[in-house]
mmCIF file of C-alpha atoms in Angstrom:
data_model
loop_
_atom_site.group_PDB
_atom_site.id
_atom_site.type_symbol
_atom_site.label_atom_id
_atom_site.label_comp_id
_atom_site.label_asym_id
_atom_site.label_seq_id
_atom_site.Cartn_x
_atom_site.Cartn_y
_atom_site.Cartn_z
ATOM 1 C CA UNK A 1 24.710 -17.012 -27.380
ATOM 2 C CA UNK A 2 24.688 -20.386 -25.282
ATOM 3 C CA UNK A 3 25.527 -21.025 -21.808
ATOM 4 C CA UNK A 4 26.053 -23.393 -18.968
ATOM 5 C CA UNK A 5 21.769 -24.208 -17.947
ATOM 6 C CA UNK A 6 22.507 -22.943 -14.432
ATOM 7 C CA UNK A 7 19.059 -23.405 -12.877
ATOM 8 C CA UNK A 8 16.379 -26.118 -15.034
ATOM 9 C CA UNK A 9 13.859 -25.486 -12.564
ATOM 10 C CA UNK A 10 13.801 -21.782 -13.419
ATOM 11 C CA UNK A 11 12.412 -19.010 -15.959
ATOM 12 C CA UNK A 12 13.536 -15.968 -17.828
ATOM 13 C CA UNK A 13 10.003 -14.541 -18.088
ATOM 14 C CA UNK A 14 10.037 -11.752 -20.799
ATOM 15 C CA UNK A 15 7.681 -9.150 -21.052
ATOM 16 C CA UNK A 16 7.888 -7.275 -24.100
ATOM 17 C CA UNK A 17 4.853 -4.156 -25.972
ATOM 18 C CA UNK A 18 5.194 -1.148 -28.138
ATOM 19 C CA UNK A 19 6.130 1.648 -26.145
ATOM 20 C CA UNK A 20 3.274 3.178 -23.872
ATOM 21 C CA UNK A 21 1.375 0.041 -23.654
ATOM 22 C CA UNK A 22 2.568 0.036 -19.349
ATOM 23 C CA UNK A 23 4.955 -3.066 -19.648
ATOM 24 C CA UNK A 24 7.429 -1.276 -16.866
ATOM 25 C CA UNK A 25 4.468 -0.677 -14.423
ATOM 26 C CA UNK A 26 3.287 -4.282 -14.908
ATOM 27 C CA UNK A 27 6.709 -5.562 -14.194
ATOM 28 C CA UNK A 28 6.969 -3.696 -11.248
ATOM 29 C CA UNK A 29 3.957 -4.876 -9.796
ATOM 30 C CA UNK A 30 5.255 -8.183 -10.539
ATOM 31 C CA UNK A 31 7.962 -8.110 -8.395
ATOM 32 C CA UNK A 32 6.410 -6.339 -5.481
ATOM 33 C CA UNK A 33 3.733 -9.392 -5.507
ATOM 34 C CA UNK A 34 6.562 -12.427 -5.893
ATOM 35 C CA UNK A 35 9.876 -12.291 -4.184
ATOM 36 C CA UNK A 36 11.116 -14.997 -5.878
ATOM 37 C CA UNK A 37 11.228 -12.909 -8.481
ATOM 38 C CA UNK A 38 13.830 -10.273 -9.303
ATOM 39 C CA UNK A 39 14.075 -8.145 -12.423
ATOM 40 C CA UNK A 40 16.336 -7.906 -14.573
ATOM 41 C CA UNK A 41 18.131 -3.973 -15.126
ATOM 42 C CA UNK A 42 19.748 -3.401 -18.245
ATOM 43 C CA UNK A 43 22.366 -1.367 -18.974
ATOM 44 C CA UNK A 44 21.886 1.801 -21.145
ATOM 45 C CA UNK A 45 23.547 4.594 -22.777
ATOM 46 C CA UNK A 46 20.777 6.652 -22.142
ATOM 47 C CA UNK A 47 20.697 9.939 -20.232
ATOM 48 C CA UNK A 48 18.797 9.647 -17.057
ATOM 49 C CA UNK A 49 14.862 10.555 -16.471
ATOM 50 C CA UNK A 50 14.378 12.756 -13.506
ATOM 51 C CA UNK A 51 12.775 9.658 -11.495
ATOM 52 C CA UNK A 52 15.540 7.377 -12.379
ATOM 53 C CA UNK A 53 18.102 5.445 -9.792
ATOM 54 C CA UNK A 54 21.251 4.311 -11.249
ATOM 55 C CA UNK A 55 21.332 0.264 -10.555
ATOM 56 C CA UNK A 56 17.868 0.413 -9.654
ATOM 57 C CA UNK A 57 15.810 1.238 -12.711
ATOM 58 C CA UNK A 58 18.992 1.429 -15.383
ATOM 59 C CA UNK A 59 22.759 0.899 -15.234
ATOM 60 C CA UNK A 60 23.519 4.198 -16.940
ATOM 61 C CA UNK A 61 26.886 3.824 -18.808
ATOM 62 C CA UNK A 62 28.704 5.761 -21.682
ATOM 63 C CA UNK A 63 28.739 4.992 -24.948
ATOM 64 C CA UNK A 64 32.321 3.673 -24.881
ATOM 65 C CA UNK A 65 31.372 1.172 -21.857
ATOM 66 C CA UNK A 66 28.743 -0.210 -23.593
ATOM 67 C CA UNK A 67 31.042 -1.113 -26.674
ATOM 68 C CA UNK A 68 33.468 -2.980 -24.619
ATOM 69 C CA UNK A 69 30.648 -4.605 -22.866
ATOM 70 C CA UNK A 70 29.736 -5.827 -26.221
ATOM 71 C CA UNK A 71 33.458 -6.876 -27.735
ATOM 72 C CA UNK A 72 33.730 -9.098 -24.000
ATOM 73 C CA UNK A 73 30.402 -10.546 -24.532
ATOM 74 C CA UNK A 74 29.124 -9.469 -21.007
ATOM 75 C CA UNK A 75 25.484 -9.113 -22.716
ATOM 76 C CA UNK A 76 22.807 -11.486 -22.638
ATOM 77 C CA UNK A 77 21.358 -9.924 -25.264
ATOM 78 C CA UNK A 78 21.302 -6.131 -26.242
ATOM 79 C CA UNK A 79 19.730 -3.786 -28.856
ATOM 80 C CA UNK A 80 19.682 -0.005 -30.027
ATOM 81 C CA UNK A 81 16.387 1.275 -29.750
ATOM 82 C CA UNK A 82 15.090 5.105 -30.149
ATOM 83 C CA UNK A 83 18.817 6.263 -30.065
ATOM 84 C CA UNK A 84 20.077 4.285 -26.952
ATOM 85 C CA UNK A 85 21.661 1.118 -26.451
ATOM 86 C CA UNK A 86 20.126 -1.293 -23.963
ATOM 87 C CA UNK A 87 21.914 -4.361 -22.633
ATOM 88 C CA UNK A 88 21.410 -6.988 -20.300
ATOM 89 C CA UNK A 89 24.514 -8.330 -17.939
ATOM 90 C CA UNK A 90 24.649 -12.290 -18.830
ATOM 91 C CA UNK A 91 26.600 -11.809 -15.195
ATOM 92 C CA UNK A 92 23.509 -10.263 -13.585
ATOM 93 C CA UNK A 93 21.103 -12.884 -14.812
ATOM 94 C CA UNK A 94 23.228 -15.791 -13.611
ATOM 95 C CA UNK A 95 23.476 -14.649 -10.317
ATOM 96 C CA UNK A 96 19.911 -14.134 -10.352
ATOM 97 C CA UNK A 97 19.478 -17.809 -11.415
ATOM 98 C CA UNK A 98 21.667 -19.065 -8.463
ATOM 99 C CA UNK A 99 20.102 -17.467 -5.879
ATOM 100 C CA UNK A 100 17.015 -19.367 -6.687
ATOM 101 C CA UNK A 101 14.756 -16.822 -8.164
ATOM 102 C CA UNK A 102 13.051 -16.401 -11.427
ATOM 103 C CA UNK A 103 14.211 -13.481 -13.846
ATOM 104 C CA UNK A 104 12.362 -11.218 -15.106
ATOM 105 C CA UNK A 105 12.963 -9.012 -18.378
ATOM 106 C CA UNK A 106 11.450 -5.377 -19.372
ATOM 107 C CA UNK A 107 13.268 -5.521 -22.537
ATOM 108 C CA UNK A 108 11.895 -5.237 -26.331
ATOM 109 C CA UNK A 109 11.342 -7.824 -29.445
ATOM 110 C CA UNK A 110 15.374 -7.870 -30.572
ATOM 111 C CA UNK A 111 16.447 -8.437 -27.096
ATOM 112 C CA UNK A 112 13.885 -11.458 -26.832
ATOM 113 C CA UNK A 113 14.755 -13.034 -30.269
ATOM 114 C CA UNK A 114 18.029 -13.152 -28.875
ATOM 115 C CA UNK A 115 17.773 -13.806 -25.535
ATOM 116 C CA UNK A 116 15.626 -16.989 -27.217
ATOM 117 C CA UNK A 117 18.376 -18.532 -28.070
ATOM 118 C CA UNK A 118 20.233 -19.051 -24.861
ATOM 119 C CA UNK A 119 19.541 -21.525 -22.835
ATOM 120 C CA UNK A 120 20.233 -20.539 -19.088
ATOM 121 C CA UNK A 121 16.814 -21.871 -18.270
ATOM 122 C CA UNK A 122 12.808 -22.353 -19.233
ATOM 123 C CA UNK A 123 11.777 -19.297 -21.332
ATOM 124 C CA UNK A 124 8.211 -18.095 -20.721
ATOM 125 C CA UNK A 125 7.535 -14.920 -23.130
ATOM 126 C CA UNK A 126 4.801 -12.479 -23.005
ATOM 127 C CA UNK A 127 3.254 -9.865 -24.982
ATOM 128 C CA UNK A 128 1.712 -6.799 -23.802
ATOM 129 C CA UNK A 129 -1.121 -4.960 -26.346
ATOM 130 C CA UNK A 130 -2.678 -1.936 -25.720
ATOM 131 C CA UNK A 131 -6.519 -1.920 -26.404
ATOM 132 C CA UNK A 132 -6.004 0.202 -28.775
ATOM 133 C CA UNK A 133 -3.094 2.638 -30.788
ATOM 134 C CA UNK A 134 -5.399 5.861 -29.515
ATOM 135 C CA UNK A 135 -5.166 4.730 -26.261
ATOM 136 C CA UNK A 136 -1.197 4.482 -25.982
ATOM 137 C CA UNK A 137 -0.925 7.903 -27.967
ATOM 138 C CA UNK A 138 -2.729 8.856 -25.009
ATOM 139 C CA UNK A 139 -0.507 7.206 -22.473
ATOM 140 C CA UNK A 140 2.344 8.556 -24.367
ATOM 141 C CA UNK A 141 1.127 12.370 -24.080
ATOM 142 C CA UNK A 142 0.398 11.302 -20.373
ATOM 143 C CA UNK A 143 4.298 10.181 -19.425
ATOM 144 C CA UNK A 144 5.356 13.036 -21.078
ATOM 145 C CA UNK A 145 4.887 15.361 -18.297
ATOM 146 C CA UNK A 146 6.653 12.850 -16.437
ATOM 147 C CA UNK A 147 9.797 12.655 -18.328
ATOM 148 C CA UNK A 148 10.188 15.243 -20.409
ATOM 149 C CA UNK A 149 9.667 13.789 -24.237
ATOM 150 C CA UNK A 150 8.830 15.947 -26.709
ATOM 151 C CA UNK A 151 6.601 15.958 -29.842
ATOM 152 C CA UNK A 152 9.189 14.360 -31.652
ATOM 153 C CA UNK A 153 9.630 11.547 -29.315
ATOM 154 C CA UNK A 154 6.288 10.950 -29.001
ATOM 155 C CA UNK A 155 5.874 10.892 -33.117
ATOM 156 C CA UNK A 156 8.537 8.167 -33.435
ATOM 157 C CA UNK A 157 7.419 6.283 -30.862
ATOM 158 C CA UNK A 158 4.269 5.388 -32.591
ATOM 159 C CA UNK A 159 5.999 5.318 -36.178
ATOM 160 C CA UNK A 160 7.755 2.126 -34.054
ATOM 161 C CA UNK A 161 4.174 1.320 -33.040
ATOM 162 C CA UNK A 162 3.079 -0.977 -35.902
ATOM 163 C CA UNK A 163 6.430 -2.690 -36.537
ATOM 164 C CA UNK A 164 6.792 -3.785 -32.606
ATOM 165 C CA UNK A 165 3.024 -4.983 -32.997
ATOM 166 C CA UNK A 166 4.189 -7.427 -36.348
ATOM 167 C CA UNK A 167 6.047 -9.440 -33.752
ATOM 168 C CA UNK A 168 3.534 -10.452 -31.078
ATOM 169 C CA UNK A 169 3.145 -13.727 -32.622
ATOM 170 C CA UNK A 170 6.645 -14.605 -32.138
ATOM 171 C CA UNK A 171 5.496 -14.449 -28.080
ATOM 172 C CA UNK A 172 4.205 -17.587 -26.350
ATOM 173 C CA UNK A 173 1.449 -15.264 -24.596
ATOM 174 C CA UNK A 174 -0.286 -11.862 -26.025
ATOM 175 C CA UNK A 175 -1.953 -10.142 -22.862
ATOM 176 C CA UNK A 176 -3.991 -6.810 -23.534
ATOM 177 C CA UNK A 177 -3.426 -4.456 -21.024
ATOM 178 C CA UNK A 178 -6.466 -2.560 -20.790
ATOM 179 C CA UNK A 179 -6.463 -2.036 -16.801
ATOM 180 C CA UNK A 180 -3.188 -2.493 -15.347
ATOM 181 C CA UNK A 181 -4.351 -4.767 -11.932
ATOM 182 C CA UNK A 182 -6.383 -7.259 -14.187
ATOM 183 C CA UNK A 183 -3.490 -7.382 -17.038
ATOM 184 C CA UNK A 184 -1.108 -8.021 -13.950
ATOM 185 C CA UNK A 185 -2.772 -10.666 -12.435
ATOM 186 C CA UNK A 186 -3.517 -12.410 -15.787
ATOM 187 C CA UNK A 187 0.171 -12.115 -16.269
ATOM 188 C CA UNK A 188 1.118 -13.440 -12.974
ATOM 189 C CA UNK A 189 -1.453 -16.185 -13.729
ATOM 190 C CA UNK A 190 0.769 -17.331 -16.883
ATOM 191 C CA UNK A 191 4.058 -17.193 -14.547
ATOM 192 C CA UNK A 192 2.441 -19.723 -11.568
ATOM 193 C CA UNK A 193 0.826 -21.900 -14.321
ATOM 194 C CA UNK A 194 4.324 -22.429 -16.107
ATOM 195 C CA UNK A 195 6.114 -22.966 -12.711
ATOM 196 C CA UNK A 196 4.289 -25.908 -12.286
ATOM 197 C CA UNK A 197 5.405 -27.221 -15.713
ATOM 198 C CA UNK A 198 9.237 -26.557 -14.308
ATOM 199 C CA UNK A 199 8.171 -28.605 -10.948
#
């Protein structure tokens, strides 16, 4: 998918990590250090969590939306993962773009081979690893009494484990999150480091 390069000056940072390995939490810290930066919120067909804010965290649309989202071409990029389609607004991210700020994706390895491949400005990617598959079976077990998964959710989550972890070396940066304030700042690091290669 190709576009107009709106800003050249700019990034589409994505962060991408099998599930559990705290890639939302590091985003969010992210944003609340650097207000030039602004995430990106997909769209999903995916029922919400209890701690979820429609617009805020998700745009939670039906099934039916989302494919007519997809015939128009509205998405950026977008992907079916764990039962749920996930999309992000090509809209969204140019607006983003033009009022001067960086964007920021918390999406997963088929939204960033995609999202690759358009050229709306600089892409910086980065990939989160857990220090170890025990660990984020932890984590996993953890955010469960958060939001509700069950067994089976946390089974196929790390069935998914290995084949997100074949496609770290597709990322420009792999990043082990083994404390979440030093795997932050390392990542925020990267970010000011490739600014300067924009300037």
């Amino acid at each position: 998918m190709s576009s107009t390069i709106i800003k050249n000056n700019k990034l589409l940072i994505i962060i991408s990590s099998p599930s559990g390995t705290g890639k939302t939490s590091v985003c969010k810290r992210i944003i609340n250090h650097d207000k030039k930066i602004k995430l990106s919120v997909s769209h999903t067909t995916r029922t919400p969590r209890d701690n979820e804010i429609n617009g805020l965290d998700y745009f939670f649309i039906s099934s039916d939306d989302f494919n007519s989202k997809i015939l128009d071409k509205s998405f950026l990029e977008y992907a079916y993962v764990f039962g749920n389609y996930y999309g992000t607004s090509k809209k969204n991210v140019q607006e983003i773009l033009l009022n001067d700020c960086d964007v920021l994706f918390d999406i997963d390895w088929q939204g960033a081979s995609q999202i690759s491949n358009s050229n709306l400005a600089r892409i910086v990617t980065i990939f989160l690893v857990p220090p170890s598959k025990d660990e984020v079976l932890e984590r996993l077990k953890k955010r469960s009494k958060e939001t509700g998964d069950d067994h089976i959710s946390i089974q196929r989550r790390m069935l998914e484990y290995e084949n997100e972890m074949k496609h770290a070396s597709e990322y420009s940066y792999v990043v082990v999150n083994n404390e979440i304030e030093d795997c932050t700042k390392k990542v925020i690091s990267i970010i000011e480091n490739e600014r300067k290669l924009s300037d």
